[in-house]
């Protein structure tokens, strides 16, 4: 069955292994199927829900685009663009925010985590962030959305918004109800310093994550220092419960090798952590280092990157403008 794919990544600093294995690697796999039409967005409007330095934001938009291309996305097969270039996203977001309910947004765990203790000081944008995400997806009639586990709740909200719009305006099937595509075993890559915490750009310790632009030495060092426990490696996947660091390292290894977690678990059964770490560092360098080399090459020619974004935004604008216009007609404008 042909799929309409839409996904986005925020341009907020270096992408890390969680972004790569949880999302971008899947974007590339989906692009390989000729029946799919794929749209991948650098979601810069989402990035400004927290304060950004304008010069750094501009650099990060190009860097995230370069990471897409270096990982294997191809602008002749997929539409690649940045959200702020396509005004329909902001317009669609307003229209849908009048359908979304406060009670739904109040349940969003990511807002609670990001806003921290002092919710009063969080931007209104951070609060309504999931509505913009719903607009991103619904304006392109996306049927499938590849994301990491942490975005599952936002996808459920998107589905609720679409369903309510269709009911309120008596137009069943007008806004398409999208399905999340979440990688089974590797949907949540965890911190290298604490296997119970998500690998994240906002963790103050750089040792907690592998950045897609890390050097070989940095990768080897971070894996060497990654937290472990003191037991030999488990024999079975079921024994990984309660051993979050081991599960994470084996998960990363499996995802990079495109093999099931139980195959990797058997491969290292009874061995020491040092053997797993050595092999994992080797595979990481082999897979990640060419991407970081390519990013550096691409960043030397930012005009090329800007051209890709401009061409992508023209295509995206054409599709989303039509949908916004249809939404407005349904509403009565
Ligand atoms: P963002 O920019 O935080 O993350 C981009 C993608 O990376 C995934 N991810 C992870 N996956 C596994 N393990 C991790 N530790 C990890 N950290 C991040 C995220 O799940 C995501 O898929 N709101 C979204 C961006 C967005 C979007 C959209 C996504 C805006 N509009 C429309 C899909 C469709 C976000 O902030 O992702």
CSV table of C-alpha atoms and ligand atoms in Angstrom, one decimal:
chain,number,residue,atom,x,y,z
A,1,UNK,CA,0.0,0.0,0.0
A,2,UNK,CA,1.4,3.4,-0.8
A,3,UNK,CA,1.9,5.7,2.2
A,4,UNK,CA,2.0,9.4,2.5
A,5,UNK,CA,4.8,10.1,5.0
A,6,UNK,CA,5.4,13.3,7.0
A,7,UNK,CA,7.9,13.9,9.8
A,8,UNK,CA,9.9,16.7,11.3
A,9,UNK,CA,13.0,17.3,13.4
A,10,UNK,CA,13.7,20.5,15.4
A,11,UNK,CA,16.8,22.4,14.4
A,12,UNK,CA,18.0,22.8,18.0
A,13,UNK,CA,21.7,22.0,17.9
A,14,UNK,CA,23.4,18.8,17.0
A,15,UNK,CA,21.3,15.8,16.2
A,16,UNK,CA,22.1,12.8,18.3
A,17,UNK,CA,21.9,9.1,18.0
A,18,UNK,CA,18.3,9.1,19.4
A,19,UNK,CA,17.2,11.3,16.5
A,20,UNK,CA,19.1,9.2,14.1
A,21,UNK,CA,18.0,5.7,15.2
A,22,UNK,CA,14.5,6.7,16.4
A,23,UNK,CA,13.6,8.8,13.4
A,24,UNK,CA,16.0,9.7,10.5
A,25,UNK,CA,17.2,6.2,9.8
A,26,UNK,CA,13.5,5.2,9.4
A,27,UNK,CA,12.9,8.3,7.1
A,28,UNK,CA,15.6,7.0,4.8
A,29,UNK,CA,14.2,3.4,4.7
A,30,UNK,CA,10.7,4.8,3.9
A,31,UNK,CA,12.1,6.9,1.1
A,32,UNK,CA,13.5,3.7,-0.5
A,33,UNK,CA,10.0,2.4,-1.3
A,34,UNK,CA,8.9,4.0,-4.6
A,35,UNK,CA,5.3,3.7,-3.6
A,36,UNK,CA,5.7,6.1,-0.7
A,37,UNK,CA,5.6,9.9,-1.0
A,38,UNK,CA,7.7,11.4,1.7
A,39,UNK,CA,7.9,14.9,3.2
A,40,UNK,CA,10.5,15.7,5.8
A,41,UNK,CA,10.5,19.1,7.5
A,42,UNK,CA,13.0,21.0,9.6
A,43,UNK,CA,10.5,22.4,12.1
A,44,UNK,CA,12.0,25.7,12.9
A,45,UNK,CA,8.7,27.2,14.1
A,46,UNK,CA,8.7,24.6,16.8
A,47,UNK,CA,12.3,25.5,17.8
A,48,UNK,CA,11.3,29.0,18.8
A,49,UNK,CA,9.0,27.8,21.5
A,50,UNK,CA,12.1,28.2,23.6
A,51,UNK,CA,14.4,31.2,23.2
A,52,UNK,CA,16.9,30.9,20.3
A,53,UNK,CA,19.8,33.1,19.2
A,54,UNK,CA,18.9,34.2,15.7
A,55,UNK,CA,22.4,33.5,14.3
A,56,UNK,CA,22.6,30.1,15.9
A,57,UNK,CA,19.1,29.2,14.7
A,58,UNK,CA,20.0,29.9,11.1
A,59,UNK,CA,23.1,27.7,11.5
A,60,UNK,CA,21.1,25.0,13.1
A,61,UNK,CA,18.5,25.0,10.3
A,62,UNK,CA,21.3,24.4,7.7
A,63,UNK,CA,23.0,21.8,9.9
A,64,UNK,CA,19.8,19.8,10.4
A,65,UNK,CA,19.1,19.9,6.7
A,66,UNK,CA,22.7,18.8,6.1
A,67,UNK,CA,22.2,15.9,8.5
A,68,UNK,CA,19.1,14.8,6.6
A,69,UNK,CA,21.0,14.8,3.3
A,70,UNK,CA,24.1,13.2,4.8
A,71,UNK,CA,22.0,10.4,6.3
A,72,UNK,CA,20.7,9.5,2.9
A,73,UNK,CA,17.6,11.7,2.3
A,74,UNK,CA,17.4,12.8,-1.3
A,75,UNK,CA,15.6,15.9,-2.5
A,76,UNK,CA,14.7,14.3,-5.8
A,77,UNK,CA,12.8,11.5,-3.9
A,78,UNK,CA,11.5,13.4,-0.9
A,79,UNK,CA,10.3,16.9,-0.2
A,80,UNK,CA,12.8,18.5,2.2
A,81,UNK,CA,11.9,22.0,3.5
A,82,UNK,CA,11.8,24.2,6.6
A,83,UNK,CA,8.5,25.0,8.2
A,84,UNK,CA,8.9,28.8,8.5
A,85,UNK,CA,9.2,29.1,4.7
A,86,UNK,CA,5.6,27.8,4.3
A,87,UNK,CA,3.0,30.1,5.9
A,88,UNK,CA,0.2,27.5,5.8
A,89,UNK,CA,1.7,25.8,8.8
A,90,UNK,CA,1.1,28.8,11.1
A,91,UNK,CA,-2.3,29.5,9.5
A,92,UNK,CA,-3.4,25.8,9.8
A,93,UNK,CA,-2.2,25.8,13.4
A,94,UNK,CA,-4.5,28.7,14.3
A,95,UNK,CA,-7.5,27.1,12.6
A,96,UNK,CA,-6.9,23.8,14.4
A,97,UNK,CA,-6.2,25.5,17.7
A,98,UNK,CA,-9.9,26.5,17.7
A,99,UNK,CA,-10.8,22.8,17.5
A,100,UNK,CA,-8.3,21.4,20.0
A,101,UNK,CA,-9.4,21.4,23.7
A,102,UNK,CA,-7.5,22.8,26.6
A,103,UNK,CA,-8.1,19.6,28.5
A,104,UNK,CA,-6.3,17.6,25.8
A,105,UNK,CA,-3.3,20.0,25.8
A,106,UNK,CA,-3.1,19.9,29.6
A,107,UNK,CA,-2.4,16.2,29.5
A,108,UNK,CA,0.7,16.5,27.3
A,109,UNK,CA,3.7,15.2,29.3
A,110,UNK,CA,6.3,16.8,27.1
A,111,UNK,CA,4.9,20.3,27.9
A,112,UNK,CA,5.1,19.4,31.6
A,113,UNK,CA,8.7,18.2,31.3
A,114,UNK,CA,9.9,21.1,29.2
A,115,UNK,CA,8.0,23.8,31.2
A,116,UNK,CA,9.5,22.5,34.4
A,117,UNK,CA,8.3,23.8,37.8
A,118,UNK,CA,7.4,27.3,36.7
A,119,UNK,CA,4.7,26.8,34.1
A,120,UNK,CA,3.8,30.5,34.2
A,121,UNK,CA,7.0,31.4,32.6
A,122,UNK,CA,6.7,29.0,29.7
A,123,UNK,CA,5.8,30.5,26.3
A,124,UNK,CA,2.3,30.1,25.0
A,125,UNK,CA,3.9,28.6,21.9
A,126,UNK,CA,5.4,25.8,24.0
A,127,UNK,CA,1.9,25.0,25.3
A,128,UNK,CA,0.2,24.9,21.9
A,129,UNK,CA,3.3,23.3,20.2
A,130,UNK,CA,1.4,20.0,19.6
A,131,UNK,CA,-1.3,21.8,17.6
A,132,UNK,CA,1.3,23.1,15.2
A,133,UNK,CA,2.6,19.6,14.9
A,134,UNK,CA,-1.0,18.4,14.1
A,135,UNK,CA,-1.2,21.1,11.4
A,136,UNK,CA,2.2,19.9,10.0
A,137,UNK,CA,0.8,16.4,9.6
A,138,UNK,CA,-2.8,17.1,8.6
A,139,UNK,CA,-2.1,19.7,5.9
A,140,UNK,CA,-0.4,17.0,3.8
A,141,UNK,CA,-3.0,14.2,4.4
A,142,UNK,CA,-0.2,12.2,5.9
A,143,UNK,CA,-1.1,8.5,6.5
A,144,UNK,CA,2.0,7.6,8.4
A,145,UNK,CA,4.3,9.5,10.7
A,146,UNK,CA,7.7,8.0,11.6
A,147,UNK,CA,8.7,9.2,15.1
A,148,UNK,CA,10.4,8.1,18.3
A,149,UNK,CA,8.3,6.9,21.3
A,150,UNK,CA,8.4,10.4,22.9
A,151,UNK,CA,6.2,11.8,20.1
A,152,UNK,CA,3.4,9.1,20.5
A,153,UNK,CA,1.2,11.3,22.7
A,154,UNK,CA,1.4,14.2,20.2
A,155,UNK,CA,0.3,11.8,17.4
A,156,UNK,CA,-2.7,10.7,19.5
A,157,UNK,CA,-3.6,14.4,19.9
A,158,UNK,CA,-3.3,14.9,16.2
A,159,UNK,CA,-5.7,12.1,15.6
A,160,UNK,CA,-8.2,13.5,18.2
A,161,UNK,CA,-8.0,17.0,16.5
A,162,UNK,CA,-8.6,15.4,13.0
A,163,UNK,CA,-11.5,13.4,14.3
A,164,UNK,CA,-13.1,16.3,16.1
A,165,UNK,CA,-12.8,18.6,13.0
A,166,UNK,CA,-14.4,15.9,10.8
A,167,UNK,CA,-17.3,15.5,13.3
A,168,UNK,CA,-17.8,19.3,14.0
A,169,UNK,CA,-17.9,20.1,10.3
A,170,UNK,CA,-19.7,17.0,9.2
A,171,UNK,CA,-17.0,15.9,6.8
A,172,UNK,CA,-15.9,12.4,7.7
A,173,UNK,CA,-12.5,11.4,6.1
A,174,UNK,CA,-11.7,15.0,5.2
A,175,UNK,CA,-8.7,15.3,7.6
A,176,UNK,CA,-6.9,12.0,7.4
A,177,UNK,CA,-6.2,10.1,10.6
A,178,UNK,CA,-2.5,9.4,10.6
A,179,UNK,CA,-0.8,6.3,12.0
A,180,UNK,CA,2.5,6.6,14.0
A,181,UNK,CA,5.4,4.5,12.8
A,182,UNK,CA,7.5,3.7,15.8
A,183,UNK,CA,10.5,1.3,15.7
A,184,UNK,CA,9.7,-1.7,17.8
A,185,UNK,CA,12.8,-2.2,20.0
A,186,UNK,CA,14.7,1.1,19.4
A,187,UNK,CA,12.0,3.7,19.8
A,188,UNK,CA,13.6,5.2,22.8
A,189,UNK,CA,17.4,5.5,22.8
A,190,UNK,CA,18.5,6.2,26.4
A,191,UNK,CA,21.2,8.3,27.9
A,192,UNK,CA,24.7,6.7,28.1
A,193,UNK,CA,24.9,8.0,31.7
A,194,UNK,CA,21.6,6.8,33.0
A,195,UNK,CA,19.7,4.0,31.2
A,196,UNK,CA,16.4,5.2,32.6
A,197,UNK,CA,16.5,8.7,31.0
A,198,UNK,CA,15.9,9.5,27.3
A,199,UNK,CA,19.0,10.5,25.2
A,200,UNK,CA,18.3,14.2,24.7
A,201,UNK,CA,19.8,17.4,23.3
A,202,UNK,CA,18.8,19.1,26.5
A,203,UNK,CA,20.9,16.9,28.9
A,204,UNK,CA,23.6,19.2,30.2
A,205,UNK,CA,26.2,16.3,30.0
A,206,UNK,CA,27.6,15.8,26.5
A,207,UNK,CA,28.8,12.4,27.7
A,208,UNK,CA,25.2,11.3,27.8
A,209,UNK,CA,24.7,11.3,24.1
A,210,UNK,CA,26.5,10.5,20.8
A,211,UNK,CA,26.1,13.5,18.5
A,212,UNK,CA,25.9,12.8,14.8
A,213,UNK,CA,28.9,15.1,14.4
A,214,UNK,CA,31.2,13.5,17.0
A,215,UNK,CA,34.7,12.6,16.1
A,216,UNK,CA,35.9,9.0,16.2
A,217,UNK,CA,37.8,9.6,19.4
A,218,UNK,CA,34.7,11.2,21.0
A,219,UNK,CA,32.5,8.2,20.0
A,220,UNK,CA,35.0,5.7,21.4
A,221,UNK,CA,35.5,7.6,24.6
A,222,UNK,CA,31.8,8.1,25.3
A,223,UNK,CA,31.1,4.4,24.8
A,224,UNK,CA,34.0,3.4,26.9
A,225,UNK,CA,32.7,5.6,29.7
A,226,UNK,CA,29.0,4.6,29.3
A,227,UNK,CA,27.4,3.4,32.5
A,228,UNK,CA,27.1,-0.3,33.0
A,229,UNK,CA,26.3,-2.7,35.8
A,230,UNK,CA,28.5,-5.4,37.3
A,231,UNK,CA,27.0,-8.6,36.0
A,232,UNK,CA,28.0,-10.6,32.9
A,233,UNK,CA,25.8,-10.0,29.8
A,234,UNK,CA,22.4,-11.6,29.8
A,235,UNK,CA,21.5,-14.8,27.9
A,236,UNK,CA,18.0,-13.8,27.0
A,237,UNK,CA,16.0,-10.7,26.1
A,238,UNK,CA,13.7,-11.3,29.0
A,239,UNK,CA,16.7,-11.0,31.4
A,240,UNK,CA,17.3,-7.4,30.1
A,241,UNK,CA,14.5,-6.0,32.2
A,242,UNK,CA,15.9,-4.3,35.2
A,243,UNK,CA,19.2,-3.8,33.3
A,244,UNK,CA,18.4,-0.5,31.4
A,245,UNK,CA,22.0,0.3,30.5
A,246,UNK,CA,22.7,-3.1,29.0
A,247,UNK,CA,19.4,-3.1,27.2
A,248,UNK,CA,20.2,0.4,25.7
A,249,UNK,CA,23.7,-0.6,24.5
A,250,UNK,CA,22.4,-3.8,23.0
A,251,UNK,CA,19.5,-1.9,21.4
A,252,UNK,CA,21.8,0.7,19.8
A,253,UNK,CA,24.0,-2.1,18.5
A,254,UNK,CA,21.0,-4.0,17.1
A,255,UNK,CA,19.5,-1.0,15.4
A,256,UNK,CA,22.8,-0.1,13.7
A,257,UNK,CA,23.3,-3.7,12.6
A,258,UNK,CA,19.6,-4.0,11.5
A,259,UNK,CA,19.2,-7.2,13.6
A,260,UNK,CA,16.7,-8.2,16.3
A,261,UNK,CA,17.5,-7.5,19.9
A,262,UNK,CA,17.4,-11.2,20.7
A,263,UNK,CA,20.1,-12.0,18.1
A,264,UNK,CA,22.4,-9.4,19.6
A,265,UNK,CA,21.7,-10.6,23.1
A,266,UNK,CA,22.7,-14.2,22.1
A,267,UNK,CA,25.8,-12.8,20.3
A,268,UNK,CA,27.1,-11.3,23.6
A,269,UNK,CA,25.6,-13.8,26.1
A,270,UNK,CA,27.9,-14.4,29.0
A,271,UNK,CA,30.6,-12.0,27.8
A,272,UNK,CA,31.9,-8.9,29.5
A,273,UNK,CA,30.7,-5.3,29.0
A,274,UNK,CA,34.1,-4.4,27.6
A,275,UNK,CA,33.6,-6.7,24.6
A,276,UNK,CA,30.2,-5.3,23.8
A,277,UNK,CA,31.6,-1.7,24.2
A,278,UNK,CA,34.5,-2.4,21.9
A,279,UNK,CA,32.3,-3.9,19.2
A,280,UNK,CA,29.6,-1.2,19.6
A,281,UNK,CA,32.2,1.7,19.3
A,282,UNK,CA,33.5,0.0,16.1
A,283,UNK,CA,30.1,-0.2,14.5
A,284,UNK,CA,29.2,3.3,15.6
A,285,UNK,CA,32.3,4.8,14.1
A,286,UNK,CA,31.7,2.8,10.9
A,287,UNK,CA,28.1,4.0,10.6
A,288,UNK,CA,28.1,7.5,12.1
A,289,UNK,CA,31.5,8.8,11.0
A,290,UNK,CA,30.8,8.9,7.2
A,291,UNK,CA,27.6,10.9,8.0
A,292,UNK,CA,29.5,13.4,10.0
A,293,UNK,CA,32.1,13.7,7.3
A,294,UNK,CA,29.4,14.3,4.7
A,295,UNK,CA,27.7,16.9,7.0
A,296,UNK,CA,31.0,18.9,7.2
A,297,UNK,CA,31.4,18.7,3.4
A,298,UNK,CA,27.8,19.9,2.8
A,299,UNK,CA,28.1,22.8,5.3
A,300,UNK,CA,30.9,24.3,3.3
A,301,UNK,CA,28.3,25.0,0.6
A,302,UNK,CA,25.4,26.5,2.4
A,303,UNK,CA,23.9,28.0,-0.8
A,304,UNK,CA,23.3,24.4,-2.0
A,305,UNK,CA,21.5,23.7,1.3
A,306,UNK,CA,19.4,26.8,1.0
A,307,UNK,CA,18.5,25.9,-2.6
A,308,UNK,CA,17.2,22.5,-1.5
A,309,UNK,CA,15.1,24.1,1.3
A,310,UNK,CA,13.7,26.7,-1.1
A,311,UNK,CA,12.8,24.1,-3.8
A,312,UNK,CA,11.2,21.9,-1.1
A,313,UNK,CA,9.3,24.8,0.4
A,314,UNK,CA,7.8,25.7,-3.0
A,315,UNK,CA,6.5,22.1,-3.4
A,316,UNK,CA,5.3,21.9,0.2
A,317,UNK,CA,3.5,25.3,-0.1
A,318,UNK,CA,1.6,24.1,-3.1
A,319,UNK,CA,0.2,21.0,-1.3
A,320,UNK,CA,-0.5,22.7,2.1
A,321,UNK,CA,-2.0,25.9,0.7
A,322,UNK,CA,-4.7,23.9,-1.0
A,323,UNK,CA,-5.6,22.0,2.2
A,324,UNK,CA,-5.7,25.2,4.2
A,325,UNK,CA,-8.0,26.7,1.7
A,326,UNK,CA,-10.3,23.6,1.9
A,327,UNK,CA,-10.3,23.8,5.7
A,328,UNK,CA,-11.3,27.5,5.5
A,329,UNK,CA,-14.2,26.7,3.2
A,330,UNK,CA,-15.4,24.0,5.6
A,331,UNK,CA,-15.2,26.5,8.5
A,332,UNK,CA,-17.3,29.0,6.6
A,333,UNK,CA,-14.8,31.6,5.5
B,1,LIG,P1,12.5,16.3,18.0
B,1,LIG,O1,13.2,17.3,17.2
B,1,LIG,O2,12.6,16.4,19.5
B,1,LIG,O3,13.1,14.8,17.6
B,1,LIG,C1,13.2,14.4,16.3
B,1,LIG,C2,12.8,12.9,16.2
B,1,LIG,O4,13.8,12.2,17.0
B,1,LIG,C3,13.1,11.3,17.9
B,1,LIG,N1,13.9,11.2,19.1
B,1,LIG,C4,14.2,10.0,19.6
B,1,LIG,N2,13.9,8.7,19.3
B,1,LIG,C5,14.4,7.7,20.0
B,1,LIG,N3,15.2,7.9,21.1
B,1,LIG,C6,15.5,9.2,21.6
B,1,LIG,N4,16.2,9.4,22.7
B,1,LIG,C7,15.0,10.3,20.8
B,1,LIG,N5,15.1,11.6,20.9
B,1,LIG,C8,14.4,12.2,19.9
B,1,LIG,C9,11.8,12.0,18.2
B,1,LIG,O5,10.8,11.1,18.6
B,1,LIG,C10,11.4,12.6,16.8
B,1,LIG,O6,10.8,11.6,16.0
B,1,LIG,N6,7.7,17.5,17.8
B,1,LIG,C11,8.7,16.8,17.1
B,1,LIG,C12,9.0,17.4,15.8
B,1,LIG,C13,7.8,17.5,14.9
B,1,LIG,C14,7.2,16.5,14.2
B,1,LIG,C15,6.1,17.1,13.4
B,1,LIG,C16,7.4,15.1,14.1
B,1,LIG,C17,7.2,18.7,14.6
B,1,LIG,N7,6.2,18.4,13.7
B,1,LIG,C18,5.3,16.4,12.6
B,1,LIG,C19,6.5,14.4,13.3
B,1,LIG,C20,5.5,15.0,12.5
B,1,LIG,C21,10.0,17.0,17.9
B,1,LIG,O7,10.2,17.9,18.7
B,1,LIG,O8,11.0,16.1,17.6
